[in-house]
Amino acid sequence: MKPYPFTAVVGMPELRLALVLSAISPAIGGVLVRGEKGTAKSTMVRALAGLLPYVDVVDGCRFSCDPAAPDPACPDGPHDGAPGHRRPVRLVELPVGAAEDRVVGSLDLERALSEGVTDYQPGLLAAAHRGLLYVDEVNLLHDHLVDTLLDAAAMGRATVEREGVSVSHAARFVLIGTMNPEEGELRPQLLDRFGLTVEVASSRDPEQRAEVVRRRLAYDADPDSFAAQYLDAEVTLAAEIEGAQRLLPEVKLPDEALRQIAEVCASFEVDGMRADIVTARAAVAHAAWAGRAEVTTEDIRVAARLALPHRRRRNPFDAPGISEEQLDQALQDAQPDPGPEDDGPGPGSPPPSDGEHTDRNGQHSDGNGQHGDRSGQHGEQRAVGSGEAFRARVFRVKGTGEGDRGRRSRAITDSGRTIGVQPASVREGRPHLVATVRAAAPHQKVRGRNGAGLKVAARDVRFARREGREGNLVLFCVDASGSMGARQRMREVKTAVLSLLLDAYQRRDKVGLVTFRGDAAELALPPTISVDAAASRLESLPTGGRTPLAEGLVEAARVLRVEEIRDPRRRPLLVVVTDGRATSGEDAVGRARTAAGLLTGVTSVVMDCESGKMRLGLAAELAGHLGAEHVPLAEVAADALAGAVRARTGKVA
């Protein structure tokens, strides 16, 4: 069946351009496509491979060496004078659940020990050499695998080291990742490694939406006939891409253009120099695409719009994007100016403030975190903004788990320090050389060994048992009653919870948010890896009414039961944020104690928000019923904990 034609996709000009530029110049570093589901992200990526020129490869080489310039270190080499053939560019798809050995390749330990030969089985990086490597839902891929992909894409080589044996091969490819931001963001350090980023969304124009459906139905009914209608357009576009690739080495990047690129990157205050380099490469590629022999201001403008938005984020909760006005101003400021220098505000300086600004949700604030009136019924008070996030204490789940890799609690994983050997029946992870030799040694006489070397059978191979860290489900159960809103404690509470959310983001946790006020509790955010969604819900959380503590604990227990069925390997950490009061309904205190019994065995933390001179100690009492760690609000910050240790012991923490 013919793939859906690239030129048949309706709309999305920026995504089309970003993919084409990366195909023209793989050194750009690939493309990250962010957008909601059902926006033809995967369709366009898969269609791109059919537009690229064929490549010449050495016959029989598993690493796609070029006969004209073979890799001297190719594991299948040497290839001097070897015959070659021409084939289409490959599109290699990496599944989210792929193991590390599948990605980078692996060594045959049995042959290495018994025959003394390095038998390397190539992985997906080798298959993608001189082609495209596509990762759908790249934000759900383990960080270490994303880092491996980006390292290979940047260095052009992949190296595999197992039990003292090292193999290296060329791995130059265009890396394309797609993701839905609702399912969680990439880590900032990984996000920065992608060359270009494009935001895509489905059109709201009824005519365009109708055309999308019309073309899709026609393709599904007869793929070959549909593709034939766009054959001329596909051939023309493929020829243009090939022509741009030939022109690329001849495009000049004058000093004036470099000055503009530096001015733009400085204006947007991006970190490091990768933004400047990527913008320069993308501008050169765009000039080649336009048929120009020299980079112009327009090339830089286009390149900056694709290379800078995802590099402006100062924290994980900031939305990517750039200001077109600021971009134009920076480009203008970089133009040669013979006149006197202007001592006014520099490029990218914000306009004078009148004391009012907007927070991360676009809500107006007076600078003290106080938002416009959001008063409603049932004694609801206006939402209070949070302050600046701080480095929070680390809370860990008790025991040792086996969940997805993360950075919070102890777990048995496929990385980390070796703590033993897996049972002989468990054949996964990395081989354990010493244990394998020990298992094979007693059988050498029976196997007829009469010389050097060790006769190893498949059943002898043992695998290491390693201890690392896992990500957990961090469920926040937040008291939003009137007692929390009084004395403006909610601002401090939101700041502390926001800091814990930032910590959860960094530790690859899943998060959820339960709130309770008035006479009920609600699941404000179902468990998700999109921590920024939790931050957004928290920011707009209003307060008011009585304190239904029992209802909040019951809802938290319900959510944890459901998640245990959905994701049984991810252990929970419950963070109850309250002053401990229970004032809603009959026997509110007794019902809260009963509800606490539903959470027996769950690792919990009670963040005590009680304030004032006269304290009842209700949050500490709740912590006792939950078997939880009791932490006063002021001690959530890591620095506050260190200060408390110094004060109590007189030692440096």
PDB file of N, CA and C in Angstrom, residues 489-527:
ATOM      1  N   ARG A 489      -2.631  32.079  54.064  1.00  0.00           N
ATOM      2  CA  ARG A 489      -1.742  30.935  54.090  1.00  0.00           C
ATOM      3  C   ARG A 489      -1.687  30.217  52.738  1.00  0.00           C
ATOM      4  N   MET A 490      -2.747  30.396  51.939  1.00  0.00           N
ATOM      5  CA  MET A 490      -2.801  29.640  50.689  1.00  0.00           C
ATOM      6  C   MET A 490      -1.666  30.005  49.746  1.00  0.00           C
ATOM      7  N   ARG A 491      -1.210  31.246  49.795  1.00  0.00           N
ATOM      8  CA  ARG A 491      -0.077  31.624  48.940  1.00  0.00           C
ATOM      9  C   ARG A 491       1.160  30.807  49.299  1.00  0.00           C
ATOM     10  N   GLU A 492       1.427  30.673  50.585  1.00  0.00           N
ATOM     11  CA  GLU A 492       2.576  29.881  51.012  1.00  0.00           C
ATOM     12  C   GLU A 492       2.364  28.407  50.693  1.00  0.00           C
ATOM     13  N   VAL A 493       1.123  27.943  50.860  1.00  0.00           N
ATOM     14  CA  VAL A 493       0.818  26.547  50.560  1.00  0.00           C
ATOM     15  C   VAL A 493       1.057  26.261  49.083  1.00  0.00           C
ATOM     16  N   LYS A 494       0.533  27.125  48.205  1.00  0.00           N
ATOM     17  CA  LYS A 494       0.697  26.913  46.770  1.00  0.00           C
ATOM     18  C   LYS A 494       2.163  26.961  46.368  1.00  0.00           C
ATOM     19  N   THR A 495       2.936  27.826  46.998  1.00  0.00           N
ATOM     20  CA  THR A 495       4.360  27.901  46.686  1.00  0.00           C
ATOM     21  C   THR A 495       5.059  26.596  47.056  1.00  0.00           C
ATOM     22  N   ALA A 496       4.705  26.053  48.228  1.00  0.00           N
ATOM     23  CA  ALA A 496       5.317  24.802  48.663  1.00  0.00           C
ATOM     24  C   ALA A 496       4.917  23.645  47.749  1.00  0.00           C
ATOM     25  N   VAL A 497       3.622  23.566  47.398  1.00  0.00           N
ATOM     26  CA  VAL A 497       3.167  22.483  46.524  1.00  0.00           C
ATOM     27  C   VAL A 497       3.784  22.630  45.137  1.00  0.00           C
ATOM     28  N   LEU A 498       3.878  23.873  44.641  1.00  0.00           N
ATOM     29  CA  LEU A 498       4.515  24.104  43.340  1.00  0.00           C
ATOM     30  C   LEU A 498       5.965  23.629  43.365  1.00  0.00           C
ATOM     31  N   SER A 499       6.644  23.852  44.464  1.00  0.00           N
ATOM     32  CA  SER A 499       8.034  23.410  44.591  1.00  0.00           C
ATOM     33  C   SER A 499       8.122  21.886  44.592  1.00  0.00           C
ATOM     34  N   LEU A 500       7.164  21.233  45.259  1.00  0.00           N
ATOM     35  CA  LEU A 500       7.130  19.771  45.243  1.00  0.00           C
ATOM     36  C   LEU A 500       6.781  19.239  43.854  1.00  0.00           C
ATOM     37  N   LEU A 501       5.938  19.971  43.118  1.00  0.00           N
ATOM     38  CA  LEU A 501       5.632  19.588  41.736  1.00  0.00           C
ATOM     39  C   LEU A 501       6.877  19.683  40.859  1.00  0.00           C
ATOM     40  N   LEU A 502       7.658  20.731  41.053  1.00  0.00           N
ATOM     41  CA  LEU A 502       8.905  20.871  40.306  1.00  0.00           C
ATOM     42  C   LEU A 502       9.849  19.713  40.624  1.00  0.00           C
ATOM     43  N   ASP A 503       9.888  19.330  41.888  1.00  0.00           N
ATOM     44  CA  ASP A 503      10.707  18.192  42.293  1.00  0.00           C
ATOM     45  C   ASP A 503      10.203  16.904  41.635  1.00  0.00           C
ATOM     46  N   ALA A 504       8.874  16.739  41.574  1.00  0.00           N
ATOM     47  CA  ALA A 504       8.286  15.561  40.924  1.00  0.00           C
ATOM     48  C   ALA A 504       8.609  15.537  39.436  1.00  0.00           C
ATOM     49  N   TYR A 505       8.601  16.701  38.812  1.00  0.00           N
ATOM     50  CA  TYR A 505       8.958  16.808  37.388  1.00  0.00           C
ATOM     51  C   TYR A 505      10.380  16.323  37.157  1.00  0.00           C
ATOM     52  N   GLN A 506      11.282  16.759  38.019  1.00  0.00           N
ATOM     53  CA  GLN A 506      12.688  16.409  37.853  1.00  0.00           C
ATOM     54  C   GLN A 506      12.946  14.928  38.143  1.00  0.00           C
ATOM     55  N   ARG A 507      12.078  14.324  38.933  1.00  0.00           N
ATOM     56  CA  ARG A 507      12.286  12.927  39.328  1.00  0.00           C
ATOM     57  C   ARG A 507      11.444  11.946  38.521  1.00  0.00           C
ATOM     58  N   ARG A 508      10.796  12.441  37.483  1.00  0.00           N
ATOM     59  CA  ARG A 508      10.046  11.608  36.536  1.00  0.00           C
ATOM     60  C   ARG A 508       8.867  10.907  37.204  1.00  0.00           C
ATOM     61  N   ASP A 509       8.166  11.653  38.047  1.00  0.00           N
ATOM     62  CA  ASP A 509       7.014  11.106  38.730  1.00  0.00           C
ATOM     63  C   ASP A 509       5.733  11.373  37.955  1.00  0.00           C
ATOM     64  N   LYS A 510       4.727  10.597  38.271  1.00  0.00           N
ATOM     65  CA  LYS A 510       3.364  10.864  37.851  1.00  0.00           C
ATOM     66  C   LYS A 510       2.710  11.643  38.989  1.00  0.00           C
ATOM     67  N   VAL A 511       1.833  12.584  38.696  1.00  0.00           N
ATOM     68  CA  VAL A 511       1.221  13.387  39.756  1.00  0.00           C
ATOM     69  C   VAL A 511      -0.286  13.437  39.569  1.00  0.00           C
ATOM     70  N   GLY A 512      -0.984  13.642  40.679  1.00  0.00           N
ATOM     71  CA  GLY A 512      -2.427  13.841  40.666  1.00  0.00           C
ATOM     72  C   GLY A 512      -2.788  14.873  41.726  1.00  0.00           C
ATOM     73  N   LEU A 513      -3.981  15.448  41.628  1.00  0.00           N
ATOM     74  CA  LEU A 513      -4.377  16.511  42.548  1.00  0.00           C
ATOM     75  C   LEU A 513      -5.822  16.312  42.986  1.00  0.00           C
ATOM     76  N   VAL A 514      -5.999  16.090  44.289  1.00  0.00           N
ATOM     77  CA  VAL A 514      -7.326  16.030  44.909  1.00  0.00           C
ATOM     78  C   VAL A 514      -7.480  17.266  45.787  1.00  0.00           C
ATOM     79  N   THR A 515      -8.597  17.943  45.691  1.00  0.00           N
ATOM     80  CA  THR A 515      -8.859  19.108  46.547  1.00  0.00           C
ATOM     81  C   THR A 515     -10.157  18.883  47.311  1.00  0.00           C
ATOM     82  N   PHE A 516     -10.266  19.492  48.483  1.00  0.00           N
ATOM     83  CA  PHE A 516     -11.506  19.382  49.253  1.00  0.00           C
ATOM     84  C   PHE A 516     -11.821  20.708  49.943  1.00  0.00           C
ATOM     85  N   ARG A 517     -13.099  21.082  49.879  1.00  0.00           N
ATOM     86  CA  ARG A 517     -13.617  22.291  50.528  1.00  0.00           C
ATOM     87  C   ARG A 517     -15.140  22.233  50.503  1.00  0.00           C
ATOM     88  N   GLY A 518     -15.767  23.076  51.323  1.00  0.00           N
ATOM     89  CA  GLY A 518     -17.225  23.070  51.386  1.00  0.00           C
ATOM     90  C   GLY A 518     -17.717  21.794  52.038  1.00  0.00           C
ATOM     91  N   ASP A 519     -18.371  20.936  51.261  1.00  0.00           N
ATOM     92  CA  ASP A 519     -18.855  19.667  51.807  1.00  0.00           C
ATOM     93  C   ASP A 519     -18.442  18.473  50.947  1.00  0.00           C
ATOM     94  N   ALA A 520     -17.453  18.663  50.037  1.00  0.00           N
ATOM     95  CA  ALA A 520     -17.083  17.580  49.129  1.00  0.00           C
ATOM     96  C   ALA A 520     -15.625  17.694  48.707  1.00  0.00           C
ATOM     97  N   ALA A 521     -15.164  16.604  48.102  1.00  0.00           N
ATOM     98  CA  ALA A 521     -13.818  16.566  47.519  1.00  0.00           C
ATOM     99  C   ALA A 521     -13.950  16.277  46.040  1.00  0.00           C
ATOM    100  N   GLU A 522     -12.953  16.668  45.271  1.00  0.00           N
ATOM    101  CA  GLU A 522     -12.974  16.397  43.839  1.00  0.00           C
ATOM    102  C   GLU A 522     -11.572  16.065  43.350  1.00  0.00           C
ATOM    103  N   LEU A 523     -11.539  15.273  42.290  1.00  0.00           N
ATOM    104  CA  LEU A 523     -10.271  14.966  41.630  1.00  0.00           C
ATOM    105  C   LEU A 523     -10.014  16.083  40.629  1.00  0.00           C
ATOM    106  N   ALA A 524      -9.235  17.083  41.047  1.00  0.00           N
ATOM    107  CA  ALA A 524      -8.977  18.250  40.200  1.00  0.00           C
ATOM    108  C   ALA A 524      -8.111  17.899  39.004  1.00  0.00           C
ATOM    109  N   LEU A 525      -7.245  16.895  39.153  1.00  0.00           N
ATOM    110  CA  LEU A 525      -6.399  16.451  38.043  1.00  0.00           C
ATOM    111  C   LEU A 525      -6.131  14.962  38.194  1.00  0.00           C
ATOM    112  N   PRO A 526      -6.657  14.133  37.280  1.00  0.00           N
ATOM    113  CA  PRO A 526      -6.351  12.702  37.338  1.00  0.00           C
ATOM    114  C   PRO A 526      -4.851  12.482  37.196  1.00  0.00           C
ATOM    115  N   PRO A 527      -4.320  11.401  37.771  1.00  0.00           N
ATOM    116  CA  PRO A 527      -2.874  11.151  37.689  1.00  0.00           C
ATOM    117  C   PRO A 527      -2.349  11.224  36.263  1.00  0.00           C
TER     118      PRO A 527
END
